[in-house]
Each structure stands twice: as structure tokens, then as C-alpha cells.
mmCIF file of C-alpha atoms in Angstrom:
data_model
loop_
_atom_site.group_PDB
_atom_site.id
_atom_site.type_symbol
_atom_site.label_atom_id
_atom_site.label_comp_id
_atom_site.label_asym_id
_atom_site.label_seq_id
_atom_site.Cartn_x
_atom_site.Cartn_y
_atom_site.Cartn_z
ATOM 1 C CA MET H 26 -11.341 -6.501 -25.517
ATOM 2 C CA ILE H 27 -9.103 -7.536 -22.505
ATOM 3 C CA ASP H 28 -9.780 -11.116 -21.573
ATOM 4 C CA ASP H 29 -10.259 -12.794 -18.260
ATOM 5 C CA SER H 30 -6.681 -14.034 -18.133
ATOM 6 C CA ALA H 31 -5.523 -10.381 -18.026
ATOM 7 C CA LYS H 32 -8.006 -9.669 -15.189
ATOM 8 C CA GLU H 33 -6.667 -12.639 -13.207
ATOM 9 C CA TYR H 34 -3.072 -11.570 -13.809
ATOM 10 C CA LEU H 35 -3.771 -8.078 -12.425
ATOM 11 C CA HIS H 36 -5.874 -9.456 -9.597
ATOM 12 C CA SER H 37 -3.144 -11.988 -8.623
ATOM 13 C CA ASP H 38 -0.545 -9.241 -8.484
ATOM 14 C CA LEU H 39 -2.781 -7.109 -6.231
ATOM 15 C CA ARG H 40 -3.352 -10.128 -3.822
ATOM 16 C CA GLU H 41 0.468 -10.651 -3.667
ATOM 17 C CA LEU H 42 1.087 -7.039 -2.908
ATOM 18 C CA ARG H 43 -1.499 -7.131 -0.063
ATOM 19 C CA GLU H 44 0.383 -10.011 1.505
ATOM 20 C CA ALA H 45 3.654 -8.081 1.179
ATOM 21 C CA MET H 46 2.169 -5.152 2.921
ATOM 22 C CA LEU H 47 1.092 -7.269 5.939
ATOM 23 C CA TRP H 48 4.334 -9.182 5.939
ATOM 24 C CA LYS H 49 6.188 -5.945 6.475
ATOM 25 C CA LEU H 50 4.614 -5.684 9.995
ATOM 26 C CA ASP H 51 5.668 -9.178 11.064
ATOM 27 C CA GLY H 52 8.130 -9.406 13.974
ATOM 28 C CA LEU H 53 7.982 -5.704 14.768
ATOM 29 C CA CYS H 54 6.955 -4.271 18.133
ATOM 30 C CA GLU H 55 3.953 -1.820 18.490
ATOM 31 C CA TYR H 56 6.200 1.171 18.432
ATOM 32 C CA ASP H 57 8.105 0.262 15.351
ATOM 33 C CA VAL H 58 4.958 -0.496 13.271
ATOM 34 C CA ARG H 59 3.493 2.938 14.226
ATOM 35 C CA ARG H 60 6.376 5.284 14.548
ATOM 36 C CA PRO H 61 7.040 7.936 11.902
ATOM 37 C CA LEU H 62 10.076 7.151 9.787
ATOM 38 C CA THR H 63 9.946 10.121 7.360
ATOM 39 C CA ALA H 64 9.674 13.861 7.782
ATOM 40 C CA THR H 65 5.949 13.580 6.757
ATOM 41 C CA GLY H 66 5.252 10.885 9.367
ATOM 42 C CA THR H 67 5.017 7.857 7.023
ATOM 43 C CA ASN H 68 4.769 4.646 9.058
ATOM 44 C CA LEU H 69 4.122 0.993 8.301
ATOM 45 C CA LEU H 70 0.734 0.526 10.106
ATOM 46 C CA GLY H 71 -0.522 3.831 8.646
ATOM 47 C CA LEU H 72 0.220 2.586 5.124
ATOM 48 C CA VAL H 73 -1.837 -0.565 5.714
ATOM 49 C CA LYS H 74 -4.674 1.618 7.274
ATOM 50 C CA HIS H 75 -4.660 3.894 4.235
ATOM 51 C CA LEU H 76 -4.761 0.993 1.711
ATOM 52 C CA SER H 77 -7.682 -0.594 3.610
ATOM 53 C CA ILE H 78 -9.655 2.617 3.049
ATOM 54 C CA LEU H 79 -8.654 2.910 -0.582
ATOM 55 C CA GLU H 80 -9.668 -0.616 -1.416
ATOM 56 C CA SER H 81 -13.017 -0.329 0.333
ATOM 57 C CA ARG H 82 -13.931 2.804 -1.514
ATOM 58 C CA TYR H 83 -12.531 2.058 -4.952
ATOM 59 C CA PHE H 84 -13.977 -1.506 -5.169
ATOM 60 C CA GLY H 85 -16.932 -0.655 -3.106
ATOM 61 C CA GLU H 86 -18.556 2.759 -3.655
ATOM 62 C CA VAL H 87 -17.267 3.181 -7.153
ATOM 63 C CA PHE H 88 -19.228 0.182 -8.288
ATOM 64 C CA ASP H 89 -22.225 0.712 -6.021
ATOM 65 C CA ARG H 90 -21.074 -2.227 -3.829
ATOM 66 C CA PRO H 91 -20.369 -0.508 -0.543
ATOM 67 C CA HIS H 92 -18.515 -2.377 2.137
ATOM 68 C CA PRO H 93 -20.922 -4.019 4.523
ATOM 69 C CA LYS H 94 -19.244 -2.414 7.628
ATOM 70 C CA PRO H 95 -18.591 1.277 7.842
ATOM 71 C CA LEU H 96 -14.942 2.117 7.412
ATOM 72 C CA PRO H 97 -13.019 5.356 8.030
ATOM 73 C CA ARG H 98 -12.622 7.827 5.195
ATOM 74 C CA TRP H 99 -9.692 9.742 3.959
ATOM 75 C CA ASP H 100 -11.827 12.763 3.120
ATOM 76 C CA GLY H 101 -13.986 12.882 6.260
ATOM 77 C CA ALA H 102 -14.425 15.801 8.595
ATOM 78 C CA GLY H 103 -11.449 14.824 10.720
ATOM 79 C CA GLU H 104 -7.800 15.782 10.485
ATOM 80 C CA HIS H 105 -6.240 15.764 7.005
ATOM 81 C CA GLY H 106 -4.082 12.650 6.638
ATOM 82 C CA ALA H 107 -5.693 10.832 9.570
ATOM 83 C CA ASP H 108 -5.985 7.774 7.286
ATOM 84 C CA MET H 109 -2.162 7.520 7.199
ATOM 85 C CA TRP H 110 -1.442 6.735 10.869
ATOM 86 C CA ALA H 111 -2.873 4.707 13.695
ATOM 87 C CA THR H 112 -4.203 6.319 16.788
ATOM 88 C CA GLU H 113 -3.166 5.040 20.160
ATOM 89 C CA HIS H 114 -6.666 3.407 20.497
ATOM 90 C CA GLU H 115 -6.558 1.568 17.168
ATOM 91 C CA THR H 116 -4.919 -1.863 17.471
ATOM 92 C CA ARG H 117 -2.746 -3.473 14.993
ATOM 93 C CA GLU H 118 -5.168 -6.375 14.687
ATOM 94 C CA GLU H 119 -8.117 -4.037 14.052
ATOM 95 C CA ILE H 120 -6.250 -2.399 11.200
ATOM 96 C CA THR H 121 -4.871 -5.553 9.596
ATOM 97 C CA ASP H 122 -8.237 -7.248 9.940
ATOM 98 C CA ARG H 123 -9.870 -4.282 8.233
ATOM 99 C CA TYR H 124 -7.352 -4.491 5.417
ATOM 100 C CA ARG H 125 -8.068 -8.175 5.035
ATOM 101 C CA ARG H 126 -11.811 -7.577 4.988
ATOM 102 C CA ALA H 127 -11.493 -4.693 2.510
ATOM 103 C CA GLY H 128 -9.439 -7.084 0.300
ATOM 104 C CA GLN H 129 -12.011 -9.807 0.577
ATOM 105 C CA HIS H 130 -14.667 -7.324 -0.471
ATOM 106 C CA ALA H 131 -12.592 -6.036 -3.321
ATOM 107 C CA ASP H 132 -11.967 -9.670 -4.437
ATOM 108 C CA ALA H 133 -15.661 -10.274 -4.516
ATOM 109 C CA THR H 134 -16.220 -7.169 -6.678
ATOM 110 C CA ILE H 135 -13.407 -8.088 -9.084
ATOM 111 C CA THR H 136 -14.629 -11.637 -9.365
ATOM 112 C CA ALA H 137 -18.258 -10.570 -9.903
ATOM 113 C CA LEU H 138 -17.703 -7.918 -12.554
ATOM 114 C CA ALA H 139 -16.305 -7.861 -16.053
ATOM 115 C CA LEU H 140 -13.247 -5.704 -16.729
ATOM 116 C CA ASP H 141 -15.380 -3.319 -18.698
ATOM 117 C CA SER H 142 -18.029 -2.980 -16.021
ATOM 118 C CA PRO H 143 -18.768 0.744 -15.397
ATOM 119 C CA GLY H 144 -17.993 2.555 -12.228
ATOM 120 C CA TYR H 145 -18.017 6.191 -11.071
ATOM 121 C CA VAL H 146 -15.380 7.937 -9.138
ATOM 122 C CA PRO H 147 -16.824 11.409 -8.120
ATOM 123 C CA TRP H 148 -13.454 12.710 -6.868
ATOM 124 C CA TRP H 149 -11.664 12.145 -10.232
ATOM 125 C CA PRO H 150 -11.661 14.694 -13.068
ATOM 126 C CA ARG H 151 -12.963 11.988 -15.452
ATOM 127 C CA PRO H 152 -15.243 10.135 -13.117
ATOM 128 C CA ASN H 153 -16.625 7.521 -15.480
ATOM 129 C CA VAL H 154 -14.419 4.455 -15.277
ATOM 130 C CA LYS H 155 -14.277 0.694 -15.832
ATOM 131 C CA LEU H 156 -13.240 -2.018 -13.477
ATOM 132 C CA PHE H 157 -10.007 -2.231 -15.521
ATOM 133 C CA ASN H 158 -9.131 1.377 -14.686
ATOM 134 C CA ILE H 159 -9.733 0.873 -10.885
ATOM 135 C CA LEU H 160 -7.837 -2.447 -10.881
ATOM 136 C CA VAL H 161 -4.790 -0.853 -12.501
ATOM 137 C CA HIS H 162 -5.103 2.215 -10.234
ATOM 138 C CA MET H 163 -5.137 0.055 -7.036
ATOM 139 C CA LEU H 164 -2.301 -2.125 -8.284
ATOM 140 C CA THR H 165 -0.255 1.031 -8.820
ATOM 141 C CA GLU H 166 -1.293 2.526 -5.547
ATOM 142 C CA THR H 167 -0.457 -0.638 -3.588
ATOM 143 C CA SER H 168 2.897 -1.137 -5.471
ATOM 144 C CA ARG H 169 3.801 2.442 -4.560
ATOM 145 C CA HIS H 170 3.053 1.938 -0.890
ATOM 146 C CA ALA H 171 4.696 -1.549 -0.853
ATOM 147 C CA GLY H 172 7.845 0.202 -2.058
ATOM 148 C CA HIS H 173 7.460 2.708 0.805
ATOM 149 C CA ALA H 174 6.978 -0.113 3.233
ATOM 150 C CA ASP H 175 10.050 -1.892 1.987
ATOM 151 C CA ILE H 176 12.274 1.175 2.628
ATOM 152 C CA LEU H 177 10.713 1.767 6.037
ATOM 153 C CA ARG H 178 11.287 -1.809 7.145
ATOM 154 C CA GLU H 179 14.832 -1.632 5.891
ATOM 155 C CA GLN H 180 15.372 1.371 8.005
ATOM 156 C CA LEU H 181 14.080 -0.530 11.096
ATOM 157 C CA ASP H 182 15.988 -3.825 10.820
ATOM 158 C CA GLY H 183 17.661 -4.107 7.497
ATOM 159 C CA SER H 184 15.221 -6.642 5.993
ATOM 160 C CA THR H 185 13.878 -6.074 2.432
ATOM 161 C CA GLY H 186 11.803 -8.195 0.003
ATOM 162 C CA THR H 187 8.192 -8.948 -0.685
ATOM 163 C CA THR H 188 7.669 -12.276 1.178
ATOM 164 C CA VAL H 189 9.460 -14.572 3.404
ATOM 165 C CA GLY H 190 10.348 -16.697 0.351
ATOM 166 C CA HIS H 191 11.719 -13.636 -1.479
ATOM 167 C CA ALA H 192 13.383 -11.855 1.358
ATOM 168 C CA THR H 193 16.806 -10.398 0.869
ATOM 169 C CA PRO H 194 19.145 -11.893 3.435
ATOM 170 C CA ARG H 195 20.232 -9.309 5.966
ATOM 171 C CA CYS H 196 23.894 -8.460 5.773
ATOM 172 C CA GLU H 197 26.153 -7.610 8.646
ATOM 173 C CA THR H 198 26.208 -4.013 9.789
ATOM 174 C CA ALA H 199 29.845 -3.667 8.700
ATOM 175 C CA VAL H 200 29.003 -4.821 5.187
ATOM 176 C CA ARG H 201 26.030 -2.482 4.920
ATOM 177 C CA GLU H 202 28.095 0.463 6.253
ATOM 178 C CA ALA H 203 30.949 -0.312 3.827
ATOM 179 C CA ARG H 204 28.534 -0.430 0.858
ATOM 180 C CA CYS H 205 26.813 2.845 1.959
ATOM 181 C CA ALA H 206 30.318 4.498 2.340
ATOM 182 C CA LYS H 207 31.282 3.343 -1.234
ATOM 183 C CA ILE H 208 28.040 4.760 -2.668
ATOM 184 C CA ALA H 209 28.527 8.021 -0.764
ATOM 185 C CA ARG H 210 31.999 8.338 -2.056
ATOM 186 C CA ALA H 211 30.802 7.808 -5.684
ATOM 187 C CA ALA H 212 28.088 10.454 -5.077
ATOM 188 C CA GLU H 213 30.587 12.920 -3.693
ATOM 189 C CA ALA H 214 32.940 12.353 -6.614
ATOM 190 C CA ALA H 215 30.179 12.773 -9.145
ATOM 191 C CA ALA H 216 29.088 15.982 -7.457
ATOM 192 C CA SER H 217 32.589 17.353 -7.473
ATOM 193 C CA ARG H 218 33.132 16.380 -11.200
ATOM 194 C CA LEU H 219 29.736 17.588 -12.391
ATOM 195 C CA GLY H 220 29.268 20.533 -10.145
ATOM 196 C CA ALA H 221 26.511 21.384 -7.738
ATOM 197 C CA THR H 222 23.888 21.761 -10.545
ATOM 198 C CA GLY H 223 24.331 18.251 -11.816
ATOM 199 C CA SER H 224 24.694 19.431 -15.398
#
């Protein structure tokens, strides 16, 4: 049996990742937190919105502990992927507050239940789960999106890291460009040497 120290370890990591997600929005204008930065439209505020919905469902409905306030769904009748971006009428404060509230509700579920407490995820092929499964799933999901957020923020202003205390110092544009040019030359040389197939 996995003990409570393992539960606290996983829970602590999830709380830290939530803070990292919110920190990625700090100091950016409304346009920059919302604008699409990939071909599929991935954006910083949309990632936070998406995670608020995931946390509320996985730590709420799955354990018959629904969030006290109705939240948007990722599988509703609206546009597919609407959980991944903020409309012009949704404020940054509304979305970040929702994420904090979803986190508080999730924290209450995690604290109240044992790691082997049963839950049910109707949209999974094997729907019978334990709190342990969902905690690991949300930790993985949040880590994945925190990585996305790190890359998106780096594209905007060059900053990287997980918190103010662990931020990578921004380097001068010339230094960044020189490093990227060096990496590009290595990639080109490898491609020439190994051929287009990479074998």
C-alpha cells in the first residue's frame, strides 16, 4: 500500500505546478496571454482555462464530489476545443480565479480521500480508478501543459523557469541568436552527414 507521505509528495508537486502555470501569465498584456502561439492556437490563458476544467472534473465528478459552482466542460455542446482558449468576454481574472477555486476543491478531495479511494471516469476505457490514478494523471497533465507554457512564454519574452525563484535569467538577444545559430549549424551538419532520412 502506498502511504500518506507518497500522497503528500504527489500533491505538493501538483500545487507547485499550478503556481508555475499562473506565474507564466505574470507581467504579460491581455493580448500576449491570449494570442495563439502555435499552428493549433495554443495560448497561455487557454492552458490555464483547460486545466481548471480538468481539475474540477477529475477531482470532482470522478469522486462524486462535484464542484459547487458550475464550470465549463471540454465535451459540451459547443465548439470542439473551446476549453483551450479565452473568448473576448472571459477575463483573465475570471479564468485564473476559476483555476484557483478548482485547485482548492481538488485539494479538499485529495485531503479527504485515501489514495485507494475509488472513483469512476466514464470517458476512460477502464473507468474504475483510485485517487492515486487521478493524482498521477493530473500531475502528468499539468506537467505537460506547464512545459507548453514555458515554451510559449519563452517565445514571448525569453523568460523560462517554474517560479520567480527558479527563473532562468534572460540573456541578451545577441547571445540567444548566437546560440540558436550554433544549434542550427549542428543540425544542418548532422542532416548532411546522416542524410535526409536521419538513418
